[in-house]
mmCIF file of C-alpha atoms and ligand atoms in Angstrom:
data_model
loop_
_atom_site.group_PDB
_atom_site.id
_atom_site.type_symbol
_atom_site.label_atom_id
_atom_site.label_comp_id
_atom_site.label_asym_id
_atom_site.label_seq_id
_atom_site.Cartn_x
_atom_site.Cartn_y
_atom_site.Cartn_z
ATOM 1 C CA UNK R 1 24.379 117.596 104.199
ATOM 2 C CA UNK R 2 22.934 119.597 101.135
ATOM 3 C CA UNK R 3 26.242 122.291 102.105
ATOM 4 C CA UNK R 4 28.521 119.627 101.988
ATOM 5 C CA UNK R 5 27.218 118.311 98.715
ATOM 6 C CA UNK R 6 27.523 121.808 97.200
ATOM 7 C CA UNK R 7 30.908 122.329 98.037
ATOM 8 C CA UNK R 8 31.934 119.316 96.505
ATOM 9 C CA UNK R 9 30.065 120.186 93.457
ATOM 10 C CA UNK R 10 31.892 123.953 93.507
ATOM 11 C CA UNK R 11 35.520 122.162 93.734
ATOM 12 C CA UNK R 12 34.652 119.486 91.842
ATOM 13 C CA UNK R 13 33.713 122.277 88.717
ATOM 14 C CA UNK R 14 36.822 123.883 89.959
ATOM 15 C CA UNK R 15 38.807 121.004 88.996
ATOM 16 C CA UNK R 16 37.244 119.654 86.230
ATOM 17 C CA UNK R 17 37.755 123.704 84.554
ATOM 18 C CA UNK R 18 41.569 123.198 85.207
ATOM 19 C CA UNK R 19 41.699 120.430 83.033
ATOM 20 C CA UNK R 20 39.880 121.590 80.035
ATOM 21 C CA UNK R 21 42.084 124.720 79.845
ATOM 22 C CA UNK R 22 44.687 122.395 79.497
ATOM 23 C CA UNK R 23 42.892 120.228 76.586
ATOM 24 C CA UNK R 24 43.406 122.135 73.825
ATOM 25 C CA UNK R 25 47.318 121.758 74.509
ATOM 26 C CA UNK R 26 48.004 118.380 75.715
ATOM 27 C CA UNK R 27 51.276 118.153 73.522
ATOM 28 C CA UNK R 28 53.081 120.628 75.954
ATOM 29 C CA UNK R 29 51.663 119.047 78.906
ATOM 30 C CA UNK R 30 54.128 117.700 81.467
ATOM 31 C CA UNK R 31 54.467 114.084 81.892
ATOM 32 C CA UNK R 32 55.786 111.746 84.359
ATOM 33 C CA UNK R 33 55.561 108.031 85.143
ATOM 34 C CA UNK R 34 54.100 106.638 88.054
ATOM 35 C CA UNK R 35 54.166 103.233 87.005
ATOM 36 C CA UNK R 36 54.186 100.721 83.946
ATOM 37 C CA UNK R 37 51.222 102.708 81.889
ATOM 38 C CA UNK R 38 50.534 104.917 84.971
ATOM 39 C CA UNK R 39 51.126 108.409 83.942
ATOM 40 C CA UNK R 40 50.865 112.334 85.536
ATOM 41 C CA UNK R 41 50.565 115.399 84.566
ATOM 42 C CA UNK R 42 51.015 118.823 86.216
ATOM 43 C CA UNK R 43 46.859 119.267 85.267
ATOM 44 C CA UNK R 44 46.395 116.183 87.708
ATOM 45 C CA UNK R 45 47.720 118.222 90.657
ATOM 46 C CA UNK R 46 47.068 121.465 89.887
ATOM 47 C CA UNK R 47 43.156 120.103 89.457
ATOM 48 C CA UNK R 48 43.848 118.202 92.341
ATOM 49 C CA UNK R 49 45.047 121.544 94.147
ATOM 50 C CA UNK R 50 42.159 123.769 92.917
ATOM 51 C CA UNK R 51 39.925 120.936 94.578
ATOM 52 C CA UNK R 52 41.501 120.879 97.877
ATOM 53 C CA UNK R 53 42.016 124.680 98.321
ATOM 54 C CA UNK R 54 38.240 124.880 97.315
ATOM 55 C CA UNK R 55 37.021 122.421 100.214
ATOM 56 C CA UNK R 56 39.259 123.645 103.234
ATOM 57 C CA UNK R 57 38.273 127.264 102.747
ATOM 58 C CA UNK R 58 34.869 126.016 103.783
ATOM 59 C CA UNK R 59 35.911 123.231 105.930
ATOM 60 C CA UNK R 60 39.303 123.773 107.534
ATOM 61 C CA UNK R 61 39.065 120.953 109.738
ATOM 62 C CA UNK R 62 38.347 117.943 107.293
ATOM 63 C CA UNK R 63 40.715 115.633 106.178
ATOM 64 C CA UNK R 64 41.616 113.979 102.327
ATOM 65 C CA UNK R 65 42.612 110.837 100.811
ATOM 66 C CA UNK R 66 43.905 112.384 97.499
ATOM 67 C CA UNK R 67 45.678 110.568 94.795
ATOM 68 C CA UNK R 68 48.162 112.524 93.627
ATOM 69 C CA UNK R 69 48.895 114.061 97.183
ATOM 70 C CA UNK R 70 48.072 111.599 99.838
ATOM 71 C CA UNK R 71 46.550 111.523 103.311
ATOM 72 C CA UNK R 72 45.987 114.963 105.005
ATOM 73 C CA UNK R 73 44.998 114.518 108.647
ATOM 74 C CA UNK R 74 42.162 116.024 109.630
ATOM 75 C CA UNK R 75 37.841 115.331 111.418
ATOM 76 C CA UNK R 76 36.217 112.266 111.474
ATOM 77 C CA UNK R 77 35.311 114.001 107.634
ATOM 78 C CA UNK R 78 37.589 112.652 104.948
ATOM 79 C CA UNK R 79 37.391 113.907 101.306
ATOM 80 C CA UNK R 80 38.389 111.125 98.738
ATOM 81 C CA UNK R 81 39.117 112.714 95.765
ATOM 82 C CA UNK R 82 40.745 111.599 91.871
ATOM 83 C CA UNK R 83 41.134 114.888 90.480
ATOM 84 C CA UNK R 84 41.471 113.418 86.873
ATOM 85 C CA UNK R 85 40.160 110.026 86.543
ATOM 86 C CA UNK R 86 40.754 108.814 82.938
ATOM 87 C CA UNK R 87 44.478 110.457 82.357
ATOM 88 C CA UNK R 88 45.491 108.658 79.594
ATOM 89 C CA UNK R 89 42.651 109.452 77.688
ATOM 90 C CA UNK R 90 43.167 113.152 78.849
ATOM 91 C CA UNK R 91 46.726 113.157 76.899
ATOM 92 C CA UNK R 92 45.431 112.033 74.043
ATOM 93 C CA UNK R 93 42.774 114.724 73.842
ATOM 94 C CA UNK R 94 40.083 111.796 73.944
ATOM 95 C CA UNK R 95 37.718 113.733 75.515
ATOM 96 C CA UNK R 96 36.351 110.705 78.418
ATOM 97 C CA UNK R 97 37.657 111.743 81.776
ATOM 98 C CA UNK R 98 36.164 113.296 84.956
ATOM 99 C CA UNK R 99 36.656 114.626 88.598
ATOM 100 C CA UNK R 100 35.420 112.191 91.651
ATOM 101 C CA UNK R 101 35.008 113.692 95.052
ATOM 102 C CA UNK R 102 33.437 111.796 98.111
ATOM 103 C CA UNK R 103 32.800 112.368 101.470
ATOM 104 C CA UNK R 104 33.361 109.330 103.993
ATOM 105 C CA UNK R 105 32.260 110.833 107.366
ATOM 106 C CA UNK R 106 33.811 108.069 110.114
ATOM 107 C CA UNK R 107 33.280 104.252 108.131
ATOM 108 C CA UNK R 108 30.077 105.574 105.749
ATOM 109 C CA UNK R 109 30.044 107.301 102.131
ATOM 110 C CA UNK R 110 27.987 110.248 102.770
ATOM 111 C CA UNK R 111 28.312 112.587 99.559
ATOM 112 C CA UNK R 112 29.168 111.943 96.087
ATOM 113 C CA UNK R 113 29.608 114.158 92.891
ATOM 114 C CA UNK R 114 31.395 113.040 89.670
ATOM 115 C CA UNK R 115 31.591 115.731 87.211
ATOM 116 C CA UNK R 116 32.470 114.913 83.359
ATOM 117 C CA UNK R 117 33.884 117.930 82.111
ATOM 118 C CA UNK R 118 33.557 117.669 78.259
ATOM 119 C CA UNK R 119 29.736 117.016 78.351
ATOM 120 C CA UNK R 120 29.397 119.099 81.191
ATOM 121 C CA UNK R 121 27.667 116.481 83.364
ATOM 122 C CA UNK R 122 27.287 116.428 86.973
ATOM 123 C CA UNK R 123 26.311 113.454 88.782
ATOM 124 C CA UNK R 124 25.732 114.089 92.697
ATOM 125 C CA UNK R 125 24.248 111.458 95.468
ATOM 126 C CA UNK R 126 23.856 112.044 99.043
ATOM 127 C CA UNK R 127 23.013 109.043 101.009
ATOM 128 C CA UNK R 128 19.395 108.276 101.755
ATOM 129 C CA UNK R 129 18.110 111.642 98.816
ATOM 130 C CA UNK R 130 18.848 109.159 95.623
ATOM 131 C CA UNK R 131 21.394 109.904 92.818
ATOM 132 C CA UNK R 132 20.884 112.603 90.481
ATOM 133 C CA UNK R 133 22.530 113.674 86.896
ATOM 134 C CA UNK R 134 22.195 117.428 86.492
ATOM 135 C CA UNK R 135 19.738 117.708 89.329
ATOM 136 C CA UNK R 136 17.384 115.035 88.258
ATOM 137 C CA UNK R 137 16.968 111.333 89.949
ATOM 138 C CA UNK R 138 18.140 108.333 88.048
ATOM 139 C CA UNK R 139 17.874 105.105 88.647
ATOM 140 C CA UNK R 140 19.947 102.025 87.342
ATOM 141 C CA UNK R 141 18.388 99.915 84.332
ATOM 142 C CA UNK R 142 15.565 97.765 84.630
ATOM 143 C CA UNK R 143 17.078 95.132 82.685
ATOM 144 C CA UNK R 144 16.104 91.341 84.145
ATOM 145 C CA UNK R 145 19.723 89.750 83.133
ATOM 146 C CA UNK R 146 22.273 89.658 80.455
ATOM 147 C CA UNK R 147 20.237 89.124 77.275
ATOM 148 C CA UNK R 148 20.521 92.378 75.412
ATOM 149 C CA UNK R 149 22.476 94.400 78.417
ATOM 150 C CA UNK R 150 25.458 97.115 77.610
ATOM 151 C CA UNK R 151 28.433 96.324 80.248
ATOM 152 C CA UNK R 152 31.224 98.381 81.239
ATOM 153 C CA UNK R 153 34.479 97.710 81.841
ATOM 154 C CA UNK R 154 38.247 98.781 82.746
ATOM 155 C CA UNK R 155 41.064 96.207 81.167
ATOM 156 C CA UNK R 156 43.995 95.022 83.226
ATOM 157 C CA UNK R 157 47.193 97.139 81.386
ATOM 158 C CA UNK R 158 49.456 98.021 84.788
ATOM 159 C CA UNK R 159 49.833 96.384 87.999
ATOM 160 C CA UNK R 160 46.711 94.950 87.757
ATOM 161 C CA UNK R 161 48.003 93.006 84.669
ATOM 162 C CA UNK R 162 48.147 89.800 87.138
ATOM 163 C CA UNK R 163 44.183 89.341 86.423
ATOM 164 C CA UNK R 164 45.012 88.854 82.639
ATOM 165 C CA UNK R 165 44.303 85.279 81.897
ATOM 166 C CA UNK R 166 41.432 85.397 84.056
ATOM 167 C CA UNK R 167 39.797 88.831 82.554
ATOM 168 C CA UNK R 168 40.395 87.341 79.105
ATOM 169 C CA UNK R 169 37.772 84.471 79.827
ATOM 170 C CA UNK R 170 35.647 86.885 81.580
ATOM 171 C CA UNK R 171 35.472 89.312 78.775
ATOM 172 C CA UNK R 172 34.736 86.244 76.238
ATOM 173 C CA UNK R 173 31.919 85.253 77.932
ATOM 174 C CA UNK R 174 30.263 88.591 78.809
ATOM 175 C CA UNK R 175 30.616 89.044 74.861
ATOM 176 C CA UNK R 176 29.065 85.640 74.007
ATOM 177 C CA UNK R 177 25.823 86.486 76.567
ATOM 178 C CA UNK R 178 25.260 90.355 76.249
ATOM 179 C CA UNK R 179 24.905 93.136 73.118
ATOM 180 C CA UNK R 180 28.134 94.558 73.748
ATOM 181 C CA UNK R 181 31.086 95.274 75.951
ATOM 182 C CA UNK R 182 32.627 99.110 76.194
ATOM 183 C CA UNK R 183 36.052 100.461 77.670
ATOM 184 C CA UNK R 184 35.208 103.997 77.947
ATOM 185 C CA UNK R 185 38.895 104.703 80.194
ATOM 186 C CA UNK R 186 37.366 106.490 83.425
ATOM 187 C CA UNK R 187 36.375 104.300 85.807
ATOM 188 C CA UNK R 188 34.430 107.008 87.905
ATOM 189 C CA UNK R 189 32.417 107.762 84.825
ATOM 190 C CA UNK R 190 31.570 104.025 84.234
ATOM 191 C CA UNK R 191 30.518 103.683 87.703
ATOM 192 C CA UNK R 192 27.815 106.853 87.161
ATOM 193 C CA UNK R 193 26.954 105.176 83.867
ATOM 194 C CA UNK R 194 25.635 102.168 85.676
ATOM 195 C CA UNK R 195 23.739 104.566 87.918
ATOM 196 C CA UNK R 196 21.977 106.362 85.222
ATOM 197 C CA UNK R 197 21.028 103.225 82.976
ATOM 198 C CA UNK R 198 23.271 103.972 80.783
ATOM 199 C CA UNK R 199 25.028 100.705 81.208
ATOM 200 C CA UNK R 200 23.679 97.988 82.785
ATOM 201 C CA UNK R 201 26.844 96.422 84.723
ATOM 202 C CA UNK R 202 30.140 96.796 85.183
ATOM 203 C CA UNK R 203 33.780 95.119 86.291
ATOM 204 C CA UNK R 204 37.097 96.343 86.469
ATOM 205 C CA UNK R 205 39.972 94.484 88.986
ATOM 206 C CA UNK R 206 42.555 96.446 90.633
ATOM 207 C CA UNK R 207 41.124 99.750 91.119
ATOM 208 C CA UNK R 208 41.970 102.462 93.920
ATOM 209 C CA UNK R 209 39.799 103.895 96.316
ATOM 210 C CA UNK R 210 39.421 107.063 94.512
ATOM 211 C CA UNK R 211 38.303 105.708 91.364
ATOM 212 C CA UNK R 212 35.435 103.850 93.120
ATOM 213 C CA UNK R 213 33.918 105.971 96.056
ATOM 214 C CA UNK R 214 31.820 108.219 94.618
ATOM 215 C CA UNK R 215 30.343 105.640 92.170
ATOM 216 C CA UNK R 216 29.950 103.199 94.959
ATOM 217 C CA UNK R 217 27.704 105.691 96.715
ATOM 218 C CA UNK R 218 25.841 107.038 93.263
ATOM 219 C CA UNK R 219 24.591 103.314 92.287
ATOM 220 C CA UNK R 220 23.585 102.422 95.914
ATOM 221 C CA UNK R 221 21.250 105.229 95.712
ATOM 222 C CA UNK R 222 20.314 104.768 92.542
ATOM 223 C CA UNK R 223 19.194 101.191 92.999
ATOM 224 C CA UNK R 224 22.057 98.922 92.277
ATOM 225 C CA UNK R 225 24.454 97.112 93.839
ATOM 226 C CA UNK R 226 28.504 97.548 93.888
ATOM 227 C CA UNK R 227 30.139 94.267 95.175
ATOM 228 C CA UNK R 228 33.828 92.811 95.306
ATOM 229 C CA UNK R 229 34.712 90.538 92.817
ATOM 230 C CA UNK R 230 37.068 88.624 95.101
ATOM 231 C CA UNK R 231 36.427 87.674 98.397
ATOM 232 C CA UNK R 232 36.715 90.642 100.779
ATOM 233 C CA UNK R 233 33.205 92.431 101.186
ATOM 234 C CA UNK R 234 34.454 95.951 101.170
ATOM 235 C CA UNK R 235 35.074 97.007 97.023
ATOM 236 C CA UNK R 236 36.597 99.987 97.977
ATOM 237 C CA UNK R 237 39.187 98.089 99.858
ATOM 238 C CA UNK R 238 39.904 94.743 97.488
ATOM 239 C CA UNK R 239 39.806 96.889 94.466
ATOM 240 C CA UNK R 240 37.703 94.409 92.553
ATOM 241 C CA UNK R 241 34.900 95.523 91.411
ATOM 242 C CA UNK R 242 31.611 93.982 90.197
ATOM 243 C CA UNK R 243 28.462 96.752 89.735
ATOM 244 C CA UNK R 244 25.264 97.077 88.545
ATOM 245 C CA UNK R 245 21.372 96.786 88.043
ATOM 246 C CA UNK R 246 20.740 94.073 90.613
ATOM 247 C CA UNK R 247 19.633 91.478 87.862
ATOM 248 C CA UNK R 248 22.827 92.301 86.209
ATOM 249 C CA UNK R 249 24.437 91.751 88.491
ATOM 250 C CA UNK R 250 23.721 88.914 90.066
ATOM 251 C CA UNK R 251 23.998 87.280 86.841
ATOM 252 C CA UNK R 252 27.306 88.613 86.119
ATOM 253 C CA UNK R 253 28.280 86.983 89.349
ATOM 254 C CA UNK R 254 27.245 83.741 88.269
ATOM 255 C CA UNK R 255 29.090 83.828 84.867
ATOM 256 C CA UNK R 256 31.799 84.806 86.416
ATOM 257 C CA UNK R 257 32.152 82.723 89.179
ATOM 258 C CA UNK R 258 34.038 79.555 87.783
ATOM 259 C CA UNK R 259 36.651 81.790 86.768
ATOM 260 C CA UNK R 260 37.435 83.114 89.728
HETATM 261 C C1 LIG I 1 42.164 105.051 85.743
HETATM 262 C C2 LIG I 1 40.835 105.059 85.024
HETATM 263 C C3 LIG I 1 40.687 103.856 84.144
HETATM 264 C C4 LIG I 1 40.896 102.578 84.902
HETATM 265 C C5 LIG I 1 42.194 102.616 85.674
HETATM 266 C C6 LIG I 1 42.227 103.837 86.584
HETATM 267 P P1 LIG I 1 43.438 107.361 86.353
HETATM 268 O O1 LIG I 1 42.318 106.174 86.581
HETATM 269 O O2 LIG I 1 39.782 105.062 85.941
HETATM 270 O O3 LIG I 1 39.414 103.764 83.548
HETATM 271 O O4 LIG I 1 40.907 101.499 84.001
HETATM 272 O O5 LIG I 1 42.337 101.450 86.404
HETATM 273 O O6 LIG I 1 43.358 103.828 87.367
HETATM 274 O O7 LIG I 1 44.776 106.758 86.584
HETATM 275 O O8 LIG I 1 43.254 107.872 84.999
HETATM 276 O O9 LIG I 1 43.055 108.318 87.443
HETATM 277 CA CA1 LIG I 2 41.490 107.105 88.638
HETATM 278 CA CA1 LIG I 3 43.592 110.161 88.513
#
């Protein structure tokens, strides 16, 4: 497992590298629209590129879910990977993105690495070993509910935009019960945020696979719990996503509940 986990860590430096050469220039970058407010860039696949060439020269057979390039068929080893998670804030040169890479071997997360590449932070997890930021453990807060707690969060602004009314009332109340609500702009980064303390919970609806895999895996070993904020068990399939310290989140749950 520990080779798998450094390979991912090798691509996933690989990928978060392309991007930063591209930082200092993001006014000539390339742009195209996926969607309403769903943008990208030629730094999305060529990081995405540099990622995938990285893994299959060690592991020919495996297979990836990528974002900006699909399914490639491969093992009972699939790579989920965002190569840029936090776009938008990449073109603007607001330096809050990162690189997510997981392993699902058959149904189970096995390996996960998010790498921020403007701090230079790497947070890796393998399942059953913990989850570590720059090689050592950490563990998700300690906090026994919402008085005083810092929660993360991703708004509805594309074709998640459905969840608006709803997400308004959420976000009023989770700003009436706790110190403060931030939108940092990469979910992937959030996710690892909630596994190293740094926030104590987190919810974002309509989120891809990509976005969450890694992070799922990171809080489970560090202690905390990823759920789906609509029923359907599996987060990484609804989308939905409700995460944190279990205390947190459990009482997140409960606020949010009768607005569900
Ligand atoms: C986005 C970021 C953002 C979240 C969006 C995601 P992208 O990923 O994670 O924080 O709010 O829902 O799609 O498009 O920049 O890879
Ligand atoms: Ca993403
Ligand atoms: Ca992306």
């Amino acid at each position: 497992m520990q080779a798998l986990l450094n390979t991912a860590i090798k691509a996933a430096r690989k990928g978060g590298d392309t991007a930063l050469r591209y930082l200092n220039r993001v006014a000539d970058i390339e742009v195209r629209s996926k969607a309403r407010n769903e943008f990208v860039t030629q730094v999305d696949h060529a990081a995405e590129a540099a990622i995938i060439d990285s893994i299959r020269e060690r592991y020919p057979g495996h297979g990836f879910l990528a974002e900006e390039s699909g399914r490639h068929a491969g093992d009972e080893c699939v790579w989920i990977i965002d190569p840029l998670d936090g776009t938008t804030n990449f073109l603007h040169g607001f330096p809050v993105f990162s690189v997510s890479i997981a392993l699902k071997v058959r149904d189970q997360l096995q390996v996960a690495v998010v790498y921020d590449p403007c701090r230079q932070e790497l947070f890796t997890a393998m399942r059953g070993s913990g989850a570590q930021l720059d090689g050592r453990r950490v563990r998700v807060s300690a906090r026994p509910g919402l008085d005083g707690a810092l929660i993360g969060t991703g708004f509805p602004y594309r074709s998640n935009v459905e969840w608006l009314p709803q997400y308004m009332e959420m976000l009023r109340a989770v700003m009436e019960t706790t110190a403060g609500v931030r939108r940092p702009g990469s979910a992937a980064l959030d996710l690892c945020y909630v596994a190293a303390g740094r926030l104590d919970g987190f919810w974002e609806f309509g989120l891809s696979v990509w976005d969450i895999a890694a992070g799922a895996l990171l809080i489970q070993e560090a202690g905390g719990i990823i759920s789906s904020l609509t029923p359907g068990e599996d987060p990484l399939q609804t989308g939905n996503v409700l995460a944190g310290a279990p205390k947190v989140h459990d009482a997140l749950k409960s606020l949010f509940m009768p607005m569900l």
